[in-house]
Coordinates of C-alpha atoms in Angstrom, one line a residue:
Chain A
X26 CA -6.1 -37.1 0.8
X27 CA -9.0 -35.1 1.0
X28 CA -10.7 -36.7 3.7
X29 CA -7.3 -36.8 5.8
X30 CA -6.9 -33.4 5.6
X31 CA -10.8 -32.8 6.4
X32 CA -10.4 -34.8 9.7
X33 CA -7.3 -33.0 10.7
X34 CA -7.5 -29.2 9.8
X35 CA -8.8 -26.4 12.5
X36 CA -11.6 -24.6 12.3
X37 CA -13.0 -22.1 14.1
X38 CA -15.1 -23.1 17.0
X39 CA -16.7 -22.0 20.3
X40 CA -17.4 -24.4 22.2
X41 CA -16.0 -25.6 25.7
X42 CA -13.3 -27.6 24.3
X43 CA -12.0 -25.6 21.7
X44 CA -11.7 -23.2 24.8
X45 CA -9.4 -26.0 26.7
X46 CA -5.8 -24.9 27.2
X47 CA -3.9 -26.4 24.5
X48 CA -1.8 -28.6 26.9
X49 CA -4.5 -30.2 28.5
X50 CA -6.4 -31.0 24.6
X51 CA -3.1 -32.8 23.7
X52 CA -2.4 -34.5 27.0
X53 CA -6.3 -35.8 26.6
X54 CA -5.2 -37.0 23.4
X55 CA -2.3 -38.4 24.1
X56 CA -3.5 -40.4 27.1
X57 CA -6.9 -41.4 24.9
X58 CA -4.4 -42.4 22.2
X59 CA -2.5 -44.6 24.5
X60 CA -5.7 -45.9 25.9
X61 CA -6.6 -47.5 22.7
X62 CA -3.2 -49.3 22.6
X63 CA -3.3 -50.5 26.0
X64 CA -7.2 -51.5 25.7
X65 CA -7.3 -55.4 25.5
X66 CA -11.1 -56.3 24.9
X67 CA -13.6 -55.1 22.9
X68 CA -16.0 -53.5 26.1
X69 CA -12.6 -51.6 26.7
X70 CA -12.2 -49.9 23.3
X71 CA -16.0 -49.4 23.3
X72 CA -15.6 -47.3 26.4
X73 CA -12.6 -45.7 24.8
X74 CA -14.4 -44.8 21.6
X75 CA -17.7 -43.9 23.4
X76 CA -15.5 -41.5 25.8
X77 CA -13.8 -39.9 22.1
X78 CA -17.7 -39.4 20.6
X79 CA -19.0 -38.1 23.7
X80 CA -16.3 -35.1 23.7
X81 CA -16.8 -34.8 19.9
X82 CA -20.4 -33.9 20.4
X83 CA -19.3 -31.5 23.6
X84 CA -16.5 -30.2 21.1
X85 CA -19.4 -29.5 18.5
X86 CA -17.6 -31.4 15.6
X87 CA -19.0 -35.2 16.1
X88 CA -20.3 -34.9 12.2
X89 CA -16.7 -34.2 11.2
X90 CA -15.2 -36.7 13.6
X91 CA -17.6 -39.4 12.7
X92 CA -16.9 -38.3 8.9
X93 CA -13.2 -39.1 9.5
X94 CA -14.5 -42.4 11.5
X95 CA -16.7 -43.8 8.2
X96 CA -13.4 -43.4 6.0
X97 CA -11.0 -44.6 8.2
X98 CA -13.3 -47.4 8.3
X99 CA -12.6 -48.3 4.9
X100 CA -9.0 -49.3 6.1
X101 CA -10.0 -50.4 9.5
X102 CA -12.3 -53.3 7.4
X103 CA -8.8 -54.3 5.7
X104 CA -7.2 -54.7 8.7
X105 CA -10.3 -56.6 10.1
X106 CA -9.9 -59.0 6.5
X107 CA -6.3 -59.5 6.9
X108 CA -6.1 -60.5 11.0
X109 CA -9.3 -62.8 10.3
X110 CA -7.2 -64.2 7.8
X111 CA -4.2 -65.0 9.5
X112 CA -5.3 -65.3 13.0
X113 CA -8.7 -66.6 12.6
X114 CA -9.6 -65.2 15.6
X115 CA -12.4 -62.8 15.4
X116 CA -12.5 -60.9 18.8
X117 CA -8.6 -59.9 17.9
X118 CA -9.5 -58.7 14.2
X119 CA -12.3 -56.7 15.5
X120 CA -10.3 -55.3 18.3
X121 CA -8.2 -54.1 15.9
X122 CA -10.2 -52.7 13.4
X123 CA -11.6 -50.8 16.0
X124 CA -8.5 -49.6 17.6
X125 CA -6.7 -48.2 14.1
X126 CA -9.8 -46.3 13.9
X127 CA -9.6 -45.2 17.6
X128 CA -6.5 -44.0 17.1
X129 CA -7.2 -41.8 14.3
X130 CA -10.0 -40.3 16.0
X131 CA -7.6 -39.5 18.9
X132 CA -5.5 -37.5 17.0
X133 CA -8.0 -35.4 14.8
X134 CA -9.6 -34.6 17.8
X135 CA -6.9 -32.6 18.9
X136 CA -5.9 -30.8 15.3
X137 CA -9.5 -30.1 14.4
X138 CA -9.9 -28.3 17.8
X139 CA -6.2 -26.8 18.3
X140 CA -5.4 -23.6 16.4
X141 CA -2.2 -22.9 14.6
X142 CA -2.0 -20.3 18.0
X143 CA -2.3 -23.1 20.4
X144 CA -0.3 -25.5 18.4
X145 CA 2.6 -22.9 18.5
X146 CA 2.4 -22.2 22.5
X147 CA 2.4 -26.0 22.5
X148 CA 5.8 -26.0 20.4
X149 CA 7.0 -23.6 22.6
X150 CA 6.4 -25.6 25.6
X151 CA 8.4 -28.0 24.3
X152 CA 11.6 -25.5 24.0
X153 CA 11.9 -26.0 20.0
X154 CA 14.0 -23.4 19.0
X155 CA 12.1 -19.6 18.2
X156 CA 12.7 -19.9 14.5
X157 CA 11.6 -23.6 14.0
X158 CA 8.4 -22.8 16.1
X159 CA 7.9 -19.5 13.7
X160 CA 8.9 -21.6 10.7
X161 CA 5.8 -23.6 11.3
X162 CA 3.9 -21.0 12.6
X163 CA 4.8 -19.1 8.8
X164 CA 4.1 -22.3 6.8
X165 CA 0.6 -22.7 8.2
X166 CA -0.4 -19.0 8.1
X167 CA 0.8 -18.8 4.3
X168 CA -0.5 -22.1 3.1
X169 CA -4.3 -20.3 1.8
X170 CA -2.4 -17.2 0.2
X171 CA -0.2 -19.8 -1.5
X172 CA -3.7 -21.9 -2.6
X173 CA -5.1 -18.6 -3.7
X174 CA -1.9 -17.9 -5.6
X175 CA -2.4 -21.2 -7.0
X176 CA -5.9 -20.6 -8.5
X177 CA -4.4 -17.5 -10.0
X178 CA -1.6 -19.0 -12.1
X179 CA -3.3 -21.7 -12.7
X180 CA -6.2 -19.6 -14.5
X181 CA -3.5 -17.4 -15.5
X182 CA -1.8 -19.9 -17.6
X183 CA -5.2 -21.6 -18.9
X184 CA -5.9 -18.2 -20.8
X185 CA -2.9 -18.4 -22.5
X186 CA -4.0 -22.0 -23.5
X187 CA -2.4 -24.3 -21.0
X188 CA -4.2 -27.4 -21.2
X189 CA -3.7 -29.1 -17.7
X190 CA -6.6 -32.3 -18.2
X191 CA -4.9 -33.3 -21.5
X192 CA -2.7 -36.3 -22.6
X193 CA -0.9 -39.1 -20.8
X194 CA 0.3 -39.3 -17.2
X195 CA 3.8 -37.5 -18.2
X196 CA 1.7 -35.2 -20.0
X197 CA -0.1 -34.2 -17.7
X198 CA 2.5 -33.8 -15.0
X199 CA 5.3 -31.9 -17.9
X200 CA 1.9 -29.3 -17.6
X201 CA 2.2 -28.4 -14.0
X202 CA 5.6 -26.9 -15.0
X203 CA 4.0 -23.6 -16.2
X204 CA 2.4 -23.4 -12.6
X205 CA 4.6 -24.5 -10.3
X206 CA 7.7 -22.1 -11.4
X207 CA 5.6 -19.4 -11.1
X208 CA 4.6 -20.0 -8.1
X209 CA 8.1 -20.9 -6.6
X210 CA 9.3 -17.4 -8.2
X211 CA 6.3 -16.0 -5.9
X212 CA 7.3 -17.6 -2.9
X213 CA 10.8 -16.6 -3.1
X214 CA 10.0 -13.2 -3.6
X215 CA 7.6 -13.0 -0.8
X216 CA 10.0 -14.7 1.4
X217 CA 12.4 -12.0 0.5
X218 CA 9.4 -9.6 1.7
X219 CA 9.0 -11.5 5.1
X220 CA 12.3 -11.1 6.0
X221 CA 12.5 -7.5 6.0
X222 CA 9.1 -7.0 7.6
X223 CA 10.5 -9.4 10.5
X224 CA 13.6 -7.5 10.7
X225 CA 11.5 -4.0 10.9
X226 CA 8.9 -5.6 13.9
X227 CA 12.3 -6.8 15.8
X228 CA 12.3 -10.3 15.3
X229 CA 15.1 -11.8 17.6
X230 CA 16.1 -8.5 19.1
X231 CA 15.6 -10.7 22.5
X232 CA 16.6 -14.2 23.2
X233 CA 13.3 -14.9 25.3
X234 CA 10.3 -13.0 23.7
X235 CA 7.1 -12.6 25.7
X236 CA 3.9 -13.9 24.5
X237 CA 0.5 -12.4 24.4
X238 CA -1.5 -15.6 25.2
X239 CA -1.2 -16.7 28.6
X240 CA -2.6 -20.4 29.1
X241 CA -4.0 -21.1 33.0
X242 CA -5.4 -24.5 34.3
X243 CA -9.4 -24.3 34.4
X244 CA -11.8 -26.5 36.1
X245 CA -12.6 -27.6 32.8
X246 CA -9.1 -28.5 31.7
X247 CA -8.6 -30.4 34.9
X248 CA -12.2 -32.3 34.7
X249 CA -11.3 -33.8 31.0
X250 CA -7.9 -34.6 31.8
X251 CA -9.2 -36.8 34.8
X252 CA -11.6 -38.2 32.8
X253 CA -8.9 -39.3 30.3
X254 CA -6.5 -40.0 33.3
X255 CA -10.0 -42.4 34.6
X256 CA -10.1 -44.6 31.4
X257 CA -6.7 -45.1 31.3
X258 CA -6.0 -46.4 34.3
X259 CA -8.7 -48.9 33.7
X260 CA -6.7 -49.8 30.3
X261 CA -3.2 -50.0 32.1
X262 CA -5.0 -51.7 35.6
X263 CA -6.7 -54.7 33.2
X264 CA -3.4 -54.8 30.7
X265 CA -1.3 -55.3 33.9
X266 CA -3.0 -56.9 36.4
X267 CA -5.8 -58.7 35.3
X268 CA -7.6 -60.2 32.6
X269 CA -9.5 -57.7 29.9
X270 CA -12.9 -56.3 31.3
X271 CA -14.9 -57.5 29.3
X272 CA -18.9 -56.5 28.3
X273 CA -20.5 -57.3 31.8
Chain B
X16 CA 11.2 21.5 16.8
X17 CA 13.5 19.0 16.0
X18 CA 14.4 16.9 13.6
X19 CA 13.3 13.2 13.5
X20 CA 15.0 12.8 10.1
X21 CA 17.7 13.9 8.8
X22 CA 19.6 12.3 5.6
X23 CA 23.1 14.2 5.2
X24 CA 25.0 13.3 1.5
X25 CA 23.5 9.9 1.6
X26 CA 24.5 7.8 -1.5
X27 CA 23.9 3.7 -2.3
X28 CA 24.6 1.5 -4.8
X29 CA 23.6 -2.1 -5.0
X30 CA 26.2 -4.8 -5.2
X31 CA 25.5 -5.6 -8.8
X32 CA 24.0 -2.1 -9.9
X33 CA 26.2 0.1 -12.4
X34 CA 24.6 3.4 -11.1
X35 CA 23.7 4.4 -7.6
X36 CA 20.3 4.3 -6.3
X37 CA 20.2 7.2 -4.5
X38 CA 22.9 9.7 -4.9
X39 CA 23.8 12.4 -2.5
X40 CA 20.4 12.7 -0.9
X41 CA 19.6 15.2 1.0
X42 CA 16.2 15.5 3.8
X43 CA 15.4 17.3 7.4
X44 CA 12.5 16.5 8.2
X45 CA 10.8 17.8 12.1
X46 CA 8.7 16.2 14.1
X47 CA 5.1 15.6 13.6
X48 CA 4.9 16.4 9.8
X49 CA 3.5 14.2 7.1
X50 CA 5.9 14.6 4.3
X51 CA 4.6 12.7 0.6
X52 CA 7.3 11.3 -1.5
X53 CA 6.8 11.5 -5.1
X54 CA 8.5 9.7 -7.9
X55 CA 8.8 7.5 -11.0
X56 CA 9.4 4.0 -10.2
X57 CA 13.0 3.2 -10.0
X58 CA 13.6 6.4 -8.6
X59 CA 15.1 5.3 -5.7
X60 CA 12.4 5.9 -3.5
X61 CA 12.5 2.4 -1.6
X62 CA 15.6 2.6 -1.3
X63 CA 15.8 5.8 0.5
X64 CA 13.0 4.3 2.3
X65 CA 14.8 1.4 3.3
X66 CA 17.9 3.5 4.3
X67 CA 15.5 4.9 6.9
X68 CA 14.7 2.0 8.6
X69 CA 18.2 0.6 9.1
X70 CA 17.4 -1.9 6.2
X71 CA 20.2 -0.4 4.7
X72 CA 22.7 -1.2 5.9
X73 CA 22.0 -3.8 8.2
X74 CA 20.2 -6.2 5.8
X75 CA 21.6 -5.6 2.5
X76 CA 25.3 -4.9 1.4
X77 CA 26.8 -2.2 -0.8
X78 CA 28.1 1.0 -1.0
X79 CA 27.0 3.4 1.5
X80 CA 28.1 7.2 2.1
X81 CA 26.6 9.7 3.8
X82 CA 24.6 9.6 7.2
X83 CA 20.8 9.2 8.3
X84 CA 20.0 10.3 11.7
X85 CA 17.1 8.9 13.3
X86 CA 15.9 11.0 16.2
X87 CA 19.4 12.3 16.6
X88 CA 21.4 8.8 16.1
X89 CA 23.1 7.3 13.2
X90 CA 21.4 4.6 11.5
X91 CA 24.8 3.1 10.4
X92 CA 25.5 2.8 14.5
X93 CA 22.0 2.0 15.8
X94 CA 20.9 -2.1 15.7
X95 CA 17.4 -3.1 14.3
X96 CA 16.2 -3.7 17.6
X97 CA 16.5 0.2 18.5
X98 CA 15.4 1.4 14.9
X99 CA 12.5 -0.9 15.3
X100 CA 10.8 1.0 18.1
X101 CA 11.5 4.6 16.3
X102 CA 11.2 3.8 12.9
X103 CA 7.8 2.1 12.0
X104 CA 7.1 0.6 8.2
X105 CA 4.0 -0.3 6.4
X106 CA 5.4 -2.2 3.6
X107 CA 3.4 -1.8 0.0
X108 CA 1.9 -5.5 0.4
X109 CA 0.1 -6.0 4.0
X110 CA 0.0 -9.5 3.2
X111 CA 3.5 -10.2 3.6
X112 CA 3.7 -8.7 7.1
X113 CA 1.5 -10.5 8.9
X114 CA 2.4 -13.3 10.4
X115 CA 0.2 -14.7 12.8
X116 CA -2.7 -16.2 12.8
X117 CA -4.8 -13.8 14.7
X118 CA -5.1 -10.3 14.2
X119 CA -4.5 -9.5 17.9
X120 CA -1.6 -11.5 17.9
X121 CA 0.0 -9.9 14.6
X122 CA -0.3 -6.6 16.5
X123 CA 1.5 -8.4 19.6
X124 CA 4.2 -9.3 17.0
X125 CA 6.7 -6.8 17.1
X126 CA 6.1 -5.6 21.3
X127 CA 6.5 -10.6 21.9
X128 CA 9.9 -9.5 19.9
X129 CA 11.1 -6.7 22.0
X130 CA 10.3 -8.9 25.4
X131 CA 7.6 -6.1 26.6
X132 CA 5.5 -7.6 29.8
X133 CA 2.6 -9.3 29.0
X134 CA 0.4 -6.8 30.9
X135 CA 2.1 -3.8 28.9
X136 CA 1.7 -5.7 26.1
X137 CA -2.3 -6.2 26.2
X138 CA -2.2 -2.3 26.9
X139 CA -0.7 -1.5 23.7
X140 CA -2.4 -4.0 21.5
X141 CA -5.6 -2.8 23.0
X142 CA -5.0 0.4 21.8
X143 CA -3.9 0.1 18.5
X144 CA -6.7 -1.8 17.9
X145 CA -8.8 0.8 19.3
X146 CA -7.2 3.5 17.2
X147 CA -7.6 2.1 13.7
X148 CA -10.7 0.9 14.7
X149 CA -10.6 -3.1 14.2
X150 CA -10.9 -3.9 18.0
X151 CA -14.1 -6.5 16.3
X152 CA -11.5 -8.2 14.0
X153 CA -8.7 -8.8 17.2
X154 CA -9.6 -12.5 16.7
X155 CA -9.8 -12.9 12.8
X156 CA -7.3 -15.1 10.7
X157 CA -5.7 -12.7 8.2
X158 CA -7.4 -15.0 5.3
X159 CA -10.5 -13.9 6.9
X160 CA -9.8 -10.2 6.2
X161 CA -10.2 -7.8 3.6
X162 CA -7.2 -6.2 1.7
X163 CA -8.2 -2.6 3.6
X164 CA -8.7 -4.7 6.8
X165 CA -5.9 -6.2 6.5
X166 CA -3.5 -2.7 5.9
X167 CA -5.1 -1.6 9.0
X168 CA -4.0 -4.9 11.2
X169 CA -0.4 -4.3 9.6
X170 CA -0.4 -0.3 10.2
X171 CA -1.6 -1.4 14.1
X172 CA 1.2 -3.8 14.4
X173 CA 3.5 -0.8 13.7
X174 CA 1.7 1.4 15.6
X175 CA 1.7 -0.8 18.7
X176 CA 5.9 -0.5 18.7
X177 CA 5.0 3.0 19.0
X178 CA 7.6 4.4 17.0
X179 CA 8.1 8.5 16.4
X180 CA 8.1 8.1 12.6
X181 CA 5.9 5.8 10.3
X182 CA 7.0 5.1 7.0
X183 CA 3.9 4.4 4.7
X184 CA 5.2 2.6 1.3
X185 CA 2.8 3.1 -1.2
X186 CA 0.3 2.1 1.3
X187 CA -3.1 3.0 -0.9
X188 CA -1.7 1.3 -4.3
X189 CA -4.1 -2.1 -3.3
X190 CA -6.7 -0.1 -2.0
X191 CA -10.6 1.1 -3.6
X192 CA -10.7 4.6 -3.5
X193 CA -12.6 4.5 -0.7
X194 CA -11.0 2.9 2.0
X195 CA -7.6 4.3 0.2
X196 CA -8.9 7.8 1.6
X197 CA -10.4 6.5 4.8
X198 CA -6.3 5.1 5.0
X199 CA -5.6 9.4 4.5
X200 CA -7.9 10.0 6.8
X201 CA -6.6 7.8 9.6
X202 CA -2.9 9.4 8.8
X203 CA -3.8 12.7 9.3
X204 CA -5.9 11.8 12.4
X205 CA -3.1 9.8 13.8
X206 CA -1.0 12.6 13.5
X207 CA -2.9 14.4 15.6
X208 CA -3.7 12.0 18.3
X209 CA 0.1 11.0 19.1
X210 CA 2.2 13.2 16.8
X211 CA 3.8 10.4 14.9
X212 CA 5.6 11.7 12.1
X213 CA 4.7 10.3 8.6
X214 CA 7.0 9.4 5.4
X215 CA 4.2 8.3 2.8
X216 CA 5.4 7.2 -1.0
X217 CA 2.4 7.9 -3.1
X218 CA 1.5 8.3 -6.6
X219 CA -2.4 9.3 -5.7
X220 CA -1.7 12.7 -4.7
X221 CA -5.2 13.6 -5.0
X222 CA -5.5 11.9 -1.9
X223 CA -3.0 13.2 -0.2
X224 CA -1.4 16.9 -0.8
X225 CA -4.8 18.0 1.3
X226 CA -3.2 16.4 4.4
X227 CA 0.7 16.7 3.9
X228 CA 2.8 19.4 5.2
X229 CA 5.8 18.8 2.6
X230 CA 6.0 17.5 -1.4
X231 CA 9.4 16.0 -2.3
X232 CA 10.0 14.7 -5.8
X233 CA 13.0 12.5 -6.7
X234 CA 14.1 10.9 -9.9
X235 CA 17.1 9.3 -10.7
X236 CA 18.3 9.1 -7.3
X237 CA 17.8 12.5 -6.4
X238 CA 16.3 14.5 -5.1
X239 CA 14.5 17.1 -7.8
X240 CA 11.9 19.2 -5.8
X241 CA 10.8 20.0 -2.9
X242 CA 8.3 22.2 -0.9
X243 CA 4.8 22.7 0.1
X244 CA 2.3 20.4 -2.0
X245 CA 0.5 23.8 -3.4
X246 CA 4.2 25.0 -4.8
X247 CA 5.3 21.3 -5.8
X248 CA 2.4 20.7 -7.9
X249 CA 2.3 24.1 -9.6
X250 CA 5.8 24.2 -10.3
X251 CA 6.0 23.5 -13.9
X252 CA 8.9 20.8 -13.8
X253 CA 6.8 18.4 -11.2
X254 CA 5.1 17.0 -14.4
X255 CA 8.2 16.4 -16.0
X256 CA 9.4 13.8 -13.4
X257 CA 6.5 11.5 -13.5
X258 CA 3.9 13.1 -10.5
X259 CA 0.4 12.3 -11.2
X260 CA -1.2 16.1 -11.1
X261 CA -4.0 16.0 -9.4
X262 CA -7.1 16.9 -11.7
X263 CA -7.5 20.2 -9.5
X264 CA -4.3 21.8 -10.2
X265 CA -4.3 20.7 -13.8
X266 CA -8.1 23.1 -13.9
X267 CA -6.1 25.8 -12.4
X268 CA -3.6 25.5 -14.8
X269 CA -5.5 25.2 -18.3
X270 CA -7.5 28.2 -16.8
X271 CA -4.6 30.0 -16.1
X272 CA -3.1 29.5 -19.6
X273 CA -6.6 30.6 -20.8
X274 CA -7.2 33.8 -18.5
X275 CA -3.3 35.2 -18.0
X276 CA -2.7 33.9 -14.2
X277 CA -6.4 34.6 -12.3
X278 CA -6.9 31.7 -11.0
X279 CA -2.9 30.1 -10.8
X280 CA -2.3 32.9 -8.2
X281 CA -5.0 30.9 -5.6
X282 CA -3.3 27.8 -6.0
X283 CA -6.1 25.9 -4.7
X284 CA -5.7 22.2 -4.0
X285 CA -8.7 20.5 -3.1
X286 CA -11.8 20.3 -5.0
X287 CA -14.0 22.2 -2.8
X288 CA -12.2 25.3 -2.8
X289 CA -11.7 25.2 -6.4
X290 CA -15.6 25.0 -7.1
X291 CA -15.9 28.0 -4.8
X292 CA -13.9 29.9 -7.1
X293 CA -15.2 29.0 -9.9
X294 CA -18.9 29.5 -8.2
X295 CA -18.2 33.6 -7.9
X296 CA -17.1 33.3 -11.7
X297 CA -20.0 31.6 -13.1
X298 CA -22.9 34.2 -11.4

């Protein structure tokens, strides 16, 4: 799981991507992600793929992109195994191989560059409801207290002699009790604590509340949008009309 | 001036409690003071605290008598929406009242809630970041912050509602000693720069009886003492009900037992004066 989460958790960054309105870095994504569906041939997905790295370098986090490429590539080389096996035809298995890989990399893109912020004015845009969108908002925003809270029980309950690496698989899992009631116990209590420091900064006291963060179209939003827009009309142009492009 | 609190007869007892909380409490207090509220725990201090802020009775049930007045209007009447912009509270664990993921943001919280205009909005963040002085974190994730750093986002975020009256629950108890007075420091200058008034509970009195106007004690419920911090902390009961003497006063006192009331007749509460004394002695 660790390398999922690697490939699709935030981190601070500066660079001109990062500083993309939110809508535009998901539409990009979303319109590179349906790219790689629509892509018929390998040139195609190539192009796709070389389009993905390119931004990753601009975005300043090609080493953790192509980290998430080398181990979805473990999979992608089952899926290669499997269509050689039953289709025996080896443009189709490599296309793809290539494409669940694509596809991945389309999505991380947009987590590792988005922050919990952005991702929230992005729920908003959608008109969730104000306390889903703060649900999630809440969840992401406690989830390192929680690990540090974690650590502490965990060491907590070792010096009193917990032995959490010992005995058999039901063993082993009978041992997270001692950890894991604690730490419920915690969360409730803290969620009792949330409420009332909502209730005391006016949560809900208006139906519409105003936000801080104002998004605005820049150049730069517009340029990568039309440079996803670009590739995928030559994906939907050659899966409609014509024949795949293929390496000239 | 006039008052911004006033608690008239005010009694509460939990659903499931035996014995009331706080029993027929009794406070003024006017504008612009910073008033210290001393106690054992379970004395019913957060309680009272939380009649304040409209907590009680709007969030939790039970049996309520007895009025608070916020700035002239009854809690019991007012919605949390109004109480929120007059009634500010730093709860005891800054952790658990941020909720955002960037500092600037958390301060935004509470103004995005009351629908203030965006422009407005930037205004008042801006400042409250500029008053406590963490205008260099406005972009920092709260994990990214310091347990003192992080008291100060949460005190801005109450700040930025602007509210006439602050209440600070235990707010140096996770605090090192120095940025726990730096914290006293801030309240007494914050005082002066808009004229908020300030509840504080607080067991280091050390800290703060240089800067309060008013000591009140409670225990049981109710409410057992009350007065300057000099007369509070000399009066021979305050010990008695669990307040942590500060080491200057207990000096004062041990002399005083020694010498037949010199030095208890100064009364002197902070450190500095008290060596001054002493200095004249000594040569």
């Amino acid at each position: 799981m660790m390398w999922l989460s690697g490939g699709f958790i935030f981190r601070r960054g500066d660079s001109f991507y990062h500083r993309l309105d939110p809508r535009a870095k998901l539409l990009n994504s979303v319109l590179m992600f349906t790219t790689t569906l629509l892509a018929r041939s390998i040139f195609e997905m190539v192009l796709v793929i070389l389009f993905m790295v390119g931004l990753s370098a601009a975005a300043t986090v090609l080493k953790r992109v192509a980290r998430t490429m080398a181990f979805t590539a473990l999979f992608s080389g089952f899926i290669f195994v499997v269509n050689v096996l039953f289709t025996r035809d080896l443009e189709t298995s490599v296309l793809y191989a290539i494409r669940f890989i694509a596809i991945v990399v389309s999505t991380s893109i947009f987590f590792i560059t988005t922050s919990p912020d952005e991702l929230e004015q992005v729920m908003k845009m959608f008109r969730l409801p104000r306390d889903v969108v703060f649900a999630f908002v809440t969840a992401v925003r406690f989830i390192p207290v929680m690990m540090l809270d974690t650590i502490q029980i965990m060491d907590a309950q070792k010096s009193r002699g917990l032995e959490l690496e010992k005995g058999n698989l039901i063993r082993r899992v009978r041992n997270m009790i001692p950890i894991l009631i604690p730490l419920v116990v915690n969360s409730v209590m803290r969620s009792g604590e949330l409420a009332e420091a909502m209730e005391a900064r006016a949560y809900g006291a208006v139906p519409r509340p105003t936000s801080l963060l104002v998004y605005r179209a820049t150049r730069a939003d517009v340029g990568v949008v039309c440079a996803a827009v670009a590739l995928f009309a030559i994906a939907a142009y050659s899966f409609y009309f014509v024949v795949p492009v293929r390496f000239p | 001036m006039a008052d911004i609190l006033r608690v008239e007869g005010l009694s509460f007892r939990y659903p499931d409690s035996p014995k009331s909380a706080v029993s027929d409490f009794e406070l003024s207090i006017p504008e612009g003071e910073i008033v210290v509220l001393a106690g054992p725990s379970g004395c019913g201090k957060s309680t009272l605290l939380r009649a304040v802020n409209g907590l009680i009775p709007h969030m939790y049930g039970g049996e309520y008598s007895g009025d608070v007045l916020v700035a002239g209007s009854s809690v019991k009447s007012s919605n949390m929406r109004d109480l929120a912009q007059t009634v500010g509270f730093l709860f005891q664990n800054p952790e658990n009242q941020i909720f955002m993921f960037s500092v600037e943001r958390d301060v935004a919280f509470g103004l995005e809630n009351l629908g203030v205009p965006r422009e407005e909005m930037r205004a008042r963040v801006d400042e409250a970041l500029r008053l406590l002085r963490i205008g260099d974190l406005a972009q920092r994730a709260p994990h990214e912050l310091s347990d003192g750093q992080k008291q100060r986002v949460a005190l801005a975020g109450v700040l930025a509602m602007r509210p006439k009256l602050v209440i600070l629950d235990e707010p140096t108890s996770l605090l090192d000693p120095k940025t726990a007075s730096e914290l006293v420091a801030l309240v007494a200058k914050l005082r002066g720069e808009l004229g908020t008034t300030f509840v504080v509970v607080e067991h280091r009195l050390d800290l703060l009886v240089e800067v309060a106007d008013r000591l009140v004690v409670m225990d049981g419920g109710r409410k057992v003492l009350e007065g300057t911090p000099m007369d509070v902390l000399f009066d021979n009961e305050a010990e008695a009900h669990g307040v942590a003497i500060p080491a200057v006063a207990k000096v004062q006192r041990l002399l005083a037992e020694r010498e037949a009331g010199k030095a208890a007749a100064a009364k002197l509460l902070t450190p500095s004066a008290l060596a001054l004394a002493v200095e004249g002695r000594l040569t």
